[in-house]
mmCIF file of C-alpha atoms in Angstrom:
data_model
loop_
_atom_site.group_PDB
_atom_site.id
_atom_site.type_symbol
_atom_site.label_atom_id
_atom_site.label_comp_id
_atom_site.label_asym_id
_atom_site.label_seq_id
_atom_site.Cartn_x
_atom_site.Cartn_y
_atom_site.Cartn_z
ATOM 1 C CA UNK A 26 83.875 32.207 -12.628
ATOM 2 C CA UNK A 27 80.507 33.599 -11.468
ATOM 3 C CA UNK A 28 76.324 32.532 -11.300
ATOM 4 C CA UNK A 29 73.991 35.324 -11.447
ATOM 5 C CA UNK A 30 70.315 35.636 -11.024
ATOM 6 C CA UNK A 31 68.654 38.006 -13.306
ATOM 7 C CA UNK A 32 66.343 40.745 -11.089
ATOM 8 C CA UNK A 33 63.309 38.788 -11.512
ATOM 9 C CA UNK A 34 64.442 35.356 -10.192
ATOM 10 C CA UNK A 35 66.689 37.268 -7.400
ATOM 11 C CA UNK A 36 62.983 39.630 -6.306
ATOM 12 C CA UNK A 37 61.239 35.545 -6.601
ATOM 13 C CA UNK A 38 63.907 33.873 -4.591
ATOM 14 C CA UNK A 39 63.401 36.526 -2.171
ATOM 15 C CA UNK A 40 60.033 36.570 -1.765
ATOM 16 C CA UNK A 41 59.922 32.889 -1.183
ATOM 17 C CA UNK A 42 62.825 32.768 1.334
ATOM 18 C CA UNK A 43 60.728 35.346 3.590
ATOM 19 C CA UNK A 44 57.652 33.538 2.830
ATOM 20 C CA UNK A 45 58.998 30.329 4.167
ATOM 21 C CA UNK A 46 60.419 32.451 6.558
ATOM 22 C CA UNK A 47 64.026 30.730 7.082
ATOM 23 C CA UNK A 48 66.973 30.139 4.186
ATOM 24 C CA UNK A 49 70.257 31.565 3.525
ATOM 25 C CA UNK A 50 69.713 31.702 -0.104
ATOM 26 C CA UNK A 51 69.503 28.820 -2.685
ATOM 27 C CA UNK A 52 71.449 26.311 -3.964
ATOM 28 C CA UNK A 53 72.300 25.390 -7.683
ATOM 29 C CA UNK A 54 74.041 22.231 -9.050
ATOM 30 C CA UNK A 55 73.768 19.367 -11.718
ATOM 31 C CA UNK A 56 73.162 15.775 -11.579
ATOM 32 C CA UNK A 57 73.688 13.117 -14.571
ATOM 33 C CA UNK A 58 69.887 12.558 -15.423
ATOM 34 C CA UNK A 59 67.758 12.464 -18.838
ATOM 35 C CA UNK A 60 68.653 11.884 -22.243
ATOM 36 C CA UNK A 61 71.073 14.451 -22.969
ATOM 37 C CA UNK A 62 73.398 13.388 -19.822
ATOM 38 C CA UNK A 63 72.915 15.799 -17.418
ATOM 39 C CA UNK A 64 69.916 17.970 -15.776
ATOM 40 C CA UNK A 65 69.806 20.871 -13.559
ATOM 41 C CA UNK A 66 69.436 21.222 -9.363
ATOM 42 C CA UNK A 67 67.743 23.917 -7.756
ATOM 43 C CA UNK A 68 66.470 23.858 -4.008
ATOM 44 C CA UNK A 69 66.285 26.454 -1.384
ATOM 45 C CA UNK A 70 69.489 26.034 1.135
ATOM 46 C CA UNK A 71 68.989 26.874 4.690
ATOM 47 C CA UNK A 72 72.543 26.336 5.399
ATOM 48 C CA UNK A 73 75.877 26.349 3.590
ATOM 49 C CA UNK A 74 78.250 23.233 3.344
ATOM 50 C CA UNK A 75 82.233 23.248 4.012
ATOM 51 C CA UNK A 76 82.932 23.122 -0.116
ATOM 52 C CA UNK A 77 80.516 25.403 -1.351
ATOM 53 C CA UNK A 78 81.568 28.101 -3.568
ATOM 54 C CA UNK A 79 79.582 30.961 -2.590
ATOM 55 C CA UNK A 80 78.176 34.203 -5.091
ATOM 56 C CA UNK A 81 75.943 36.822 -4.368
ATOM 57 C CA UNK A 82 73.709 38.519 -6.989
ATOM 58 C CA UNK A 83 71.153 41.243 -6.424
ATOM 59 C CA UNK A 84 71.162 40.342 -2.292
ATOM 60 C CA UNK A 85 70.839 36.890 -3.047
ATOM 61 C CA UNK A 86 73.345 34.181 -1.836
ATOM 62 C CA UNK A 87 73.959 31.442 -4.406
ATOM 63 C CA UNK A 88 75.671 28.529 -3.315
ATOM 64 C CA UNK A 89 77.028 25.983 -5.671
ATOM 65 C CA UNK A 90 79.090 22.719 -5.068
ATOM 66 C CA UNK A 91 82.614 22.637 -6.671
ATOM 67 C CA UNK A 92 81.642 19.431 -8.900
ATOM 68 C CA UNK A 93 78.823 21.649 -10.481
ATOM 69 C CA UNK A 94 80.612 24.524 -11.317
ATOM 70 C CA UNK A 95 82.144 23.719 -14.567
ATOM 71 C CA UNK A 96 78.877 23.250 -15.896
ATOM 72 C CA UNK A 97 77.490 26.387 -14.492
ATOM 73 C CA UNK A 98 80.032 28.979 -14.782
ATOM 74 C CA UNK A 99 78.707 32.092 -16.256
ATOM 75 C CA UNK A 100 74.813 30.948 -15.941
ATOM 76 C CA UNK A 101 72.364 33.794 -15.520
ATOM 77 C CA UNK A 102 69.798 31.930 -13.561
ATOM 78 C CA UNK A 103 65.660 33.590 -15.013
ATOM 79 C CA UNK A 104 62.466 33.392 -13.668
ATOM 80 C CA UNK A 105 59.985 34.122 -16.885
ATOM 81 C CA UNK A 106 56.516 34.871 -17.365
ATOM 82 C CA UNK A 107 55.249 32.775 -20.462
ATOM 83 C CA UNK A 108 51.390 33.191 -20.940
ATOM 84 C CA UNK A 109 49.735 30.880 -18.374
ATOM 85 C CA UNK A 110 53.646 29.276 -17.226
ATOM 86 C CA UNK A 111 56.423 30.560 -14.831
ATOM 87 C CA UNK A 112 59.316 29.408 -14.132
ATOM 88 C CA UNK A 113 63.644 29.356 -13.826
ATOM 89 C CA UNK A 114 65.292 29.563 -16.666
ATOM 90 C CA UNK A 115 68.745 28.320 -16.913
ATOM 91 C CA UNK A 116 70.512 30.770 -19.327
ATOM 92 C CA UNK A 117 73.946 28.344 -19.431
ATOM 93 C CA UNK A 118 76.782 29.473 -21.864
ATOM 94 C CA UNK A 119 78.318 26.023 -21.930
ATOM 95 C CA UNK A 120 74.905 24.257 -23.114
ATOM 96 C CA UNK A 121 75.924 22.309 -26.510
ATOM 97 C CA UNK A 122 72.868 20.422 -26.398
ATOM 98 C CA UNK A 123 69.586 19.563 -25.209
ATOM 99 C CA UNK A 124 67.145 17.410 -25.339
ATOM 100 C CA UNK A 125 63.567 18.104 -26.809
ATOM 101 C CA UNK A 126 61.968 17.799 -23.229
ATOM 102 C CA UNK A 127 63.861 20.277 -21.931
ATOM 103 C CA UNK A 128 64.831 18.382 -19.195
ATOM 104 C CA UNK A 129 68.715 17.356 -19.510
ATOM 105 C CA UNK A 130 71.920 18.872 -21.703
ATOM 106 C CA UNK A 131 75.249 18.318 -22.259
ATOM 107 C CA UNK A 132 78.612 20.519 -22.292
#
């Protein structure tokens, strides 16, 4: 089982961590939300919990709750450049579906 962040979202995450100037990394999960049953979690951790499973990838700690990690195992996490929009980009293996917004999937 393993998360990874791509070079681009690792150099972002790190940028932002030293901008806000405290944060042990960041923290990734899912939550049952939108029309296709489930949606994404992403917020910047400034401390770990007891259960978290813990990666690393390109000097960046990744925590992720043990509930999540079904859903998540073997997710590149992206942070893309599109014209005038930037952004993570969950690159999920065990996506079957999603909805048209974007917003939610399902395994």
């Amino acid at each position: 089982m393993a998360i990874t962040l791509s070079e681009s979202a690792a150099n972002h995450v790190s940028r932002f961590i030293e901008k806000r100037g405290k944060g042990i990394g960041i923290r990734l999960g899912v939550k049952t939300s939108g029309c296709s049953g489930m949606a994404y979690k992403l917020e910047f951790a400034d401390e770990s919990q007891d259960d978290d499973i813990v990666f690393e990838s390109h000097g960046v700690t990744v925590l992720i709750d043990p509930k999540s990690l079904p859903y998540l195992d073997g997710t590149e996490l992206d942070f893309v450049r599109e014209g005038l929009n930037e952004g993570f980009k969950f690159n999920n293996p065990n996506v079957k579906d999603a909805c048209g917004c974007g917003e939610s999937f399902n395994v």
